[in-house]
Coordinates of C-alpha atoms and ligand atoms in Angstrom, one line a residue:
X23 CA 10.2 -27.0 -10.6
X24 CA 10.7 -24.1 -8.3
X25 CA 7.8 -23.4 -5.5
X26 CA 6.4 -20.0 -6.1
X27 CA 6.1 -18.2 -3.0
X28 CA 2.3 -18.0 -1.6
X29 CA 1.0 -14.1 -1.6
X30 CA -0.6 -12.6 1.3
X31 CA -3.0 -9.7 0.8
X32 CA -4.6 -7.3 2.7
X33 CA -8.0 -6.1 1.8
X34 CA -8.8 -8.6 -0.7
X35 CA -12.3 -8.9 -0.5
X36 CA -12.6 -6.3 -2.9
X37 CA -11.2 -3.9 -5.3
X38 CA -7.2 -3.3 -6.0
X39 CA -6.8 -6.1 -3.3
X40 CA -9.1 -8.6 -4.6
X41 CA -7.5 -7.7 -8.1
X42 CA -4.2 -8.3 -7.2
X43 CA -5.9 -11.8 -5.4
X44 CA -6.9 -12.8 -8.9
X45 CA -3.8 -11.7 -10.9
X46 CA -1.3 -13.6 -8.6
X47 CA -3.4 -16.4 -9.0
X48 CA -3.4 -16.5 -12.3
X49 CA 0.3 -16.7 -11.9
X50 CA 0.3 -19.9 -10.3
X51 CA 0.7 -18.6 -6.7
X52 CA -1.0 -19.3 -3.6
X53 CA -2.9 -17.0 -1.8
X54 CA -3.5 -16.0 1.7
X55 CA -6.3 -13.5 1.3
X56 CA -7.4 -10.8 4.5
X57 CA -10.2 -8.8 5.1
X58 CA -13.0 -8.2 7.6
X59 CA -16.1 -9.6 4.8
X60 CA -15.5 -13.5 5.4
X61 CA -18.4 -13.8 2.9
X62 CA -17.2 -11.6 0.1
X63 CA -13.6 -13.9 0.8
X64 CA -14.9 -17.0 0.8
X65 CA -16.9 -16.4 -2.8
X66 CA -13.6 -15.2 -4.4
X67 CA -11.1 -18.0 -2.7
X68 CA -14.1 -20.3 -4.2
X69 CA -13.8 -18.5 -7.7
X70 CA -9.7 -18.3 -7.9
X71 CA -9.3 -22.1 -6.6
X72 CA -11.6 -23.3 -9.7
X73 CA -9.8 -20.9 -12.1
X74 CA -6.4 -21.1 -11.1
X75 CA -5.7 -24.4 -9.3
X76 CA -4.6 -22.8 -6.5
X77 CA -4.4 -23.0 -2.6
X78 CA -6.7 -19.5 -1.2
X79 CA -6.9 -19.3 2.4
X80 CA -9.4 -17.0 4.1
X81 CA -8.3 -15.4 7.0
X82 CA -11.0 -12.6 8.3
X83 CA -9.6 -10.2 10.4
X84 CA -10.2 -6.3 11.1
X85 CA -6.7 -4.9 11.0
X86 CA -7.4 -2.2 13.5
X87 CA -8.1 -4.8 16.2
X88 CA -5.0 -5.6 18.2
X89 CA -5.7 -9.3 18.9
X90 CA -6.5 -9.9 15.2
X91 CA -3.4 -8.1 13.9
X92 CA -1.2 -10.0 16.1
X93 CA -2.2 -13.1 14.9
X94 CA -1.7 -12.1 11.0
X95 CA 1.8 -11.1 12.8
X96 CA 1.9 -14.3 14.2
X97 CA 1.8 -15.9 11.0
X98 CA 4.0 -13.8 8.7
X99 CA 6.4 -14.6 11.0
X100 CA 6.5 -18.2 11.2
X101 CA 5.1 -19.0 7.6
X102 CA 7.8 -19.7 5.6
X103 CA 5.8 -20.4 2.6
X104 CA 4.9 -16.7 2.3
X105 CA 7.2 -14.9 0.3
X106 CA 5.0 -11.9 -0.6
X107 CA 3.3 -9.5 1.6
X108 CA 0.7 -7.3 -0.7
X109 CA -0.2 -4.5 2.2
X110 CA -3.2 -3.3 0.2
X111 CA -6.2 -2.6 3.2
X112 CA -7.0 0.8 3.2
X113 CA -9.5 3.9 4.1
X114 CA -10.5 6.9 3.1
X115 CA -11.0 10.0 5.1
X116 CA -14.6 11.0 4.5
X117 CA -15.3 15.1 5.0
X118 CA -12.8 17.7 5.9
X119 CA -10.4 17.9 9.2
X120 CA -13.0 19.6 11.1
X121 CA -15.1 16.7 10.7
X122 CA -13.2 14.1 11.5
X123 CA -13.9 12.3 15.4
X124 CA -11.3 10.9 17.5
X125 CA -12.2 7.4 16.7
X126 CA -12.2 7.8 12.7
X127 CA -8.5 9.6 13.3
X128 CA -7.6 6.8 15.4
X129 CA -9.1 3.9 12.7
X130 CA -7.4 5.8 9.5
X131 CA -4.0 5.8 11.1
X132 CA -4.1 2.3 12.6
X133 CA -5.7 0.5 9.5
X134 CA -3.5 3.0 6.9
X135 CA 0.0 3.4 8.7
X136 CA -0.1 1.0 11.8
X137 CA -1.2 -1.8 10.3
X138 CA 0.6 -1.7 7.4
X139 CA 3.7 -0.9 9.1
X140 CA 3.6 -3.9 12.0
X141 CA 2.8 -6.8 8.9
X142 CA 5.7 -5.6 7.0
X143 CA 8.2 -5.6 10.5
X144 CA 6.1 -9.0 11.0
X145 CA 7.6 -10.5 7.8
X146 CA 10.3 -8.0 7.2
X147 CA 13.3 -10.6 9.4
X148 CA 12.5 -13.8 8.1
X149 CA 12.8 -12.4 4.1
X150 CA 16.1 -10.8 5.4
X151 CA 17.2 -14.1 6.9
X152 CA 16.1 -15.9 3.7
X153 CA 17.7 -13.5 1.3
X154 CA 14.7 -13.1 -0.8
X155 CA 10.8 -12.3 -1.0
X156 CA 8.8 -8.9 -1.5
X157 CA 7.0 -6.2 0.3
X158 CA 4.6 -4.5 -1.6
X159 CA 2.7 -1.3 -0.2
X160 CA -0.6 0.7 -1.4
X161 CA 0.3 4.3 -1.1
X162 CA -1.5 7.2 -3.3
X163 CA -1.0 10.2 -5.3
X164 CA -2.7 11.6 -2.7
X165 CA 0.3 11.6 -0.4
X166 CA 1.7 14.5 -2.9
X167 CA -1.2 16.8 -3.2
X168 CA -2.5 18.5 0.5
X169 CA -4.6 20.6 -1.7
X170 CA -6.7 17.8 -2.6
X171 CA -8.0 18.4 1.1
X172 CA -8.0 14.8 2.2
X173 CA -5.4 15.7 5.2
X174 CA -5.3 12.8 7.2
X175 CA -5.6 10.0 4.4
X176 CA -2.9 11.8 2.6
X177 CA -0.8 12.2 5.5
X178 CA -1.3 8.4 5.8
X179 CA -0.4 7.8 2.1
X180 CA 3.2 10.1 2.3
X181 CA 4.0 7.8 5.4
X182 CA 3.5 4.6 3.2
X183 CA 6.0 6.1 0.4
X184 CA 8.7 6.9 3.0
X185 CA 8.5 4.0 4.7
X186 CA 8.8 2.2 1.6
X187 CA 11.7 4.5 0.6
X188 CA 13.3 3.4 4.0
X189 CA 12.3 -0.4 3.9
X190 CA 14.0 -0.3 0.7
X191 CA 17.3 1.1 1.9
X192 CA 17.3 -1.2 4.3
X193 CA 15.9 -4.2 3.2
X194 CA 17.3 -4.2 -0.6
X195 CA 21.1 -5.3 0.3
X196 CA 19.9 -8.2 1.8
X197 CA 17.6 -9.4 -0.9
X198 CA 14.0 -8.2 -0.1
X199 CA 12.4 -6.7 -3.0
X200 CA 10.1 -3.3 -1.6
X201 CA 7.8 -1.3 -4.0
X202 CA 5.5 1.5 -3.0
X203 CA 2.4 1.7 -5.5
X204 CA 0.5 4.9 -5.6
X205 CA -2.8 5.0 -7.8
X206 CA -4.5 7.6 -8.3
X207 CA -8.5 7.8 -8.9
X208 CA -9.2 3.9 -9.3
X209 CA -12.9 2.8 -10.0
X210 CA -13.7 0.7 -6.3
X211 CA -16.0 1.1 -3.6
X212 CA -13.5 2.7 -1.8
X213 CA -15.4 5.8 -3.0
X214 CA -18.5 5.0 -1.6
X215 CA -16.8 4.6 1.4
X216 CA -14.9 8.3 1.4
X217 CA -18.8 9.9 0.4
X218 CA -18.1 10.8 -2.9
X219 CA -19.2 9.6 -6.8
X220 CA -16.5 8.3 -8.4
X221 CA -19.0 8.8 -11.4
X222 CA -18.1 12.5 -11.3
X223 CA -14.3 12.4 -11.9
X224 CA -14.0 13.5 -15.5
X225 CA -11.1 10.4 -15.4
X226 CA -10.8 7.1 -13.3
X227 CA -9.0 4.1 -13.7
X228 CA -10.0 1.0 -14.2
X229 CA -8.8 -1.3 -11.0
X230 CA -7.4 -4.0 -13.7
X231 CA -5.4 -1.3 -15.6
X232 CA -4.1 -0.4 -12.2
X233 CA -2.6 -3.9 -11.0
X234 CA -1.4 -5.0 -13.8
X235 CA 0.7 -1.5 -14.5
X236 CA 1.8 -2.2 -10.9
X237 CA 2.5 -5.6 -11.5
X238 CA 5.0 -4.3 -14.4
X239 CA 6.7 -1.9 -12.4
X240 CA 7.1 -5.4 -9.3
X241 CA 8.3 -7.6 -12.2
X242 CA 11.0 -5.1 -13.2
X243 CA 11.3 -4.3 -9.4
X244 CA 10.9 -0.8 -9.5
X245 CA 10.7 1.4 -5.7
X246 CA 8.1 3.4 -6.6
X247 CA 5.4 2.7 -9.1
X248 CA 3.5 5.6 -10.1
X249 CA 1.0 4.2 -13.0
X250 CA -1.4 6.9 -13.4
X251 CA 1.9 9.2 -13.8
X252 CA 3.0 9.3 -17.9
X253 CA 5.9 11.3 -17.4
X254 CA 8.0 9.4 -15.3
X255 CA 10.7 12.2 -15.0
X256 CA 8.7 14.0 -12.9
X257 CA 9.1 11.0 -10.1
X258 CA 12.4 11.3 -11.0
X259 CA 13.2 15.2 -10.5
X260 CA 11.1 15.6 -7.4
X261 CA 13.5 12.8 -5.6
X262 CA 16.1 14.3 -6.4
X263 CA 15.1 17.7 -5.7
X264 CA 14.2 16.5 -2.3
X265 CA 18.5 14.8 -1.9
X266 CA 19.5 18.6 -3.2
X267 CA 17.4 19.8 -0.2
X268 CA 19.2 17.5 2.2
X269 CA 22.5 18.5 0.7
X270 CA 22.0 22.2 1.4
X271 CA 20.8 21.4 5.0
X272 CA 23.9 23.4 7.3
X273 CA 23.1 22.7 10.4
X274 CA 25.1 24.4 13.1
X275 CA 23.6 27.6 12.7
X276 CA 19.8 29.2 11.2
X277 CA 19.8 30.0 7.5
X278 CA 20.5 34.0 7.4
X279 CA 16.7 34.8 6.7
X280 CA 16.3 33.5 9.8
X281 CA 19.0 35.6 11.6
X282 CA 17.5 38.8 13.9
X283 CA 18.4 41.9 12.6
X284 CA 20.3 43.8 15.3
Ligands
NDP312 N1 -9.4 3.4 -5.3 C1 -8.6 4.5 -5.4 O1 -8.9 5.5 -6.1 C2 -7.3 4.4 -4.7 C3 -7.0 3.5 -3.7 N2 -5.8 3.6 -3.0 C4 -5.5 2.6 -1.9 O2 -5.7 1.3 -2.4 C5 -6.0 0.5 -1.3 C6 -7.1 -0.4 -1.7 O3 -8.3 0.4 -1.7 P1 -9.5 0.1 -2.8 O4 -9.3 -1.3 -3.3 O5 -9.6 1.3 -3.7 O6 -10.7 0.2 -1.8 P2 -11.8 -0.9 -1.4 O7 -12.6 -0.1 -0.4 O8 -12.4 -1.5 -2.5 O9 -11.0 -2.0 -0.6 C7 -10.5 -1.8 0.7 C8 -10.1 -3.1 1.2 O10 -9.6 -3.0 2.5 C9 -10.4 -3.8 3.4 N3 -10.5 -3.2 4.8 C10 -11.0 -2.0 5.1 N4 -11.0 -1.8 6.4 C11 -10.4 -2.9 6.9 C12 -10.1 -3.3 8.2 N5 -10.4 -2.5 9.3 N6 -9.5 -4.5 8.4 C13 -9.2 -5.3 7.4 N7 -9.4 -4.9 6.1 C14 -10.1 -3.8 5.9 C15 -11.7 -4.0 2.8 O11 -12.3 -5.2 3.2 P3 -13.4 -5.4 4.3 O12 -14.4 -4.2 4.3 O13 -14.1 -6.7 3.9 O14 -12.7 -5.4 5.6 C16 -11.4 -4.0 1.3 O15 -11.0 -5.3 1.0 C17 -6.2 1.4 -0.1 O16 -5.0 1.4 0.7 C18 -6.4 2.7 -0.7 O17 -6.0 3.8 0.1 C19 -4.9 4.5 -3.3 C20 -5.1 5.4 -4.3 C21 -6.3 5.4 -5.1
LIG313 N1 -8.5 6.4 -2.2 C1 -8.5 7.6 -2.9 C2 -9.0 8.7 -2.0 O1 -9.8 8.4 -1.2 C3 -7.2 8.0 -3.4 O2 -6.2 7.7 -2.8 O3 -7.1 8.7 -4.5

């Protein structure tokens, strides 16, 4: 009987990540589950090893702190048990621009694009050098839609899709599997956290609707997962209107709307 590989997931103490904790579990794999609550870990490793008969290690660690990201680093790299990397942690920007300090810019782009970005180079060579495993990262609808006036979170969730557009083009020839997953409105605290009622959205998804669609869009191995999106064409035409862009790029001299009028 094959091994399945063990999972690793970011932000699993609650919400999508503690979701996508219980749903891999209930596959048969074993977990290796990261977040800064040990408490709130330790209750659901406690919960999935009785359900699922499974190995869950608890690692606590704050993903903006250097010293604690390196070790996570540390052990993607050398873990060759760990054939999945679910980067999951996230945070939402809470208030406009204007309000935003130095130090919450500085913790939204580390925790949303840094970290995210250093575990998946962590892991990223020893999948290649295996032929095989999975990258899996949490971006949002939000990285389409300035206007919902989240600038900085959404700037942070339109890094996570190109990345994963790139990772993909890399990483794909030499067997690692990489999918972007963008929710939209999903019922978790992260709302709390952003300083808004979730309870006001006149829809919202429920976090277990929102896994498992992602989860069918990994098992077919899809690039870019879009489950609150029902008409997939639209995915479809704004990717390729973005190649036409690059095909009309000339780039020896400015487009003539450009060109001064002598
Ligand atoms: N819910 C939604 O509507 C949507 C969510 N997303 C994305 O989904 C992902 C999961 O969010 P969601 O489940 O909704 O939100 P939650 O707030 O429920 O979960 C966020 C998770 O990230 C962890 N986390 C937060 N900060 C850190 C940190 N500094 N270091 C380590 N872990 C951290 C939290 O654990 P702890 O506090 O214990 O550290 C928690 O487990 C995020 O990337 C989010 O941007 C995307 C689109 C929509
Ligand atoms: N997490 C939500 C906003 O804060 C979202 O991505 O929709």
């Amino acid at each position: 009987m094959t091994t399945l590989p063990t999972v690793f997931i970011t932000g699993a103490s609650s919400g999508i990540g503690a979701t996508y904790a219980e749903r891999f579990a209930r596959r048969g794999h074993n977990l290796i589950i990261v977040a800064r609550d040990k408490s709130r870990l330790e209750a659901l490793a406690t919960r999935l090893r009785a359900e699922h008969q499974v190995s869950v290690e608890v690692l606590q660690a704050d993903l903006t702190n250097t010293a604690e990201l390196s070790a996570l680093e540390a052990r993607l790299r050398d873990d060759a048990d760990i054939g999945i990397l679910i980067n999951n942690a996230g945070m939402p920007q809470a208030g406009g621009f204007l309000q935003q300090s130095g130090e919450a810019i500085e913790r939204q782009i580390t925790l949303n694009t840094t970290a995210l970005t250093r575990l998946a180079a962590a892991i990223a060579p020893r999948l290649a050098q295996s032929g095989t495993g999975a990258i899996v990262n949490i971006g949002s609808v939000v990285g389409f839609a300035p206007e919902f006036g989240m600038s900085i979170y959404g700037a942070t969730k339109a890094f996570v899709l190109f990345l994963s557009q790139g990772l993909s083009l890399e990483l794909s020839p030499k067997g690692v599997y990489v999918q972007a997953v963008l929710p939209a409105a999903t019922r978790t605290e992260i709302w709390q956290h952003a300083g808004i009622d979730v309870n006001t959205f006149p829809e919202v998804m429920e976090v277990g609707e929102l896994v498992d669609a992602a989860l069918v869009g990994f098992d077919r191995r899809e690039l870019v997962t879009i489950p609150p999106l029902h008409v997939a064409e639209r995915w479809d035409a704004l990717d390729g209107a973005r190649q036409g862009l690059m095909s009309d790029i000339r780039q020896a001299h400015a487009a003539e709307r450009y060109q001064q009028q002598h």
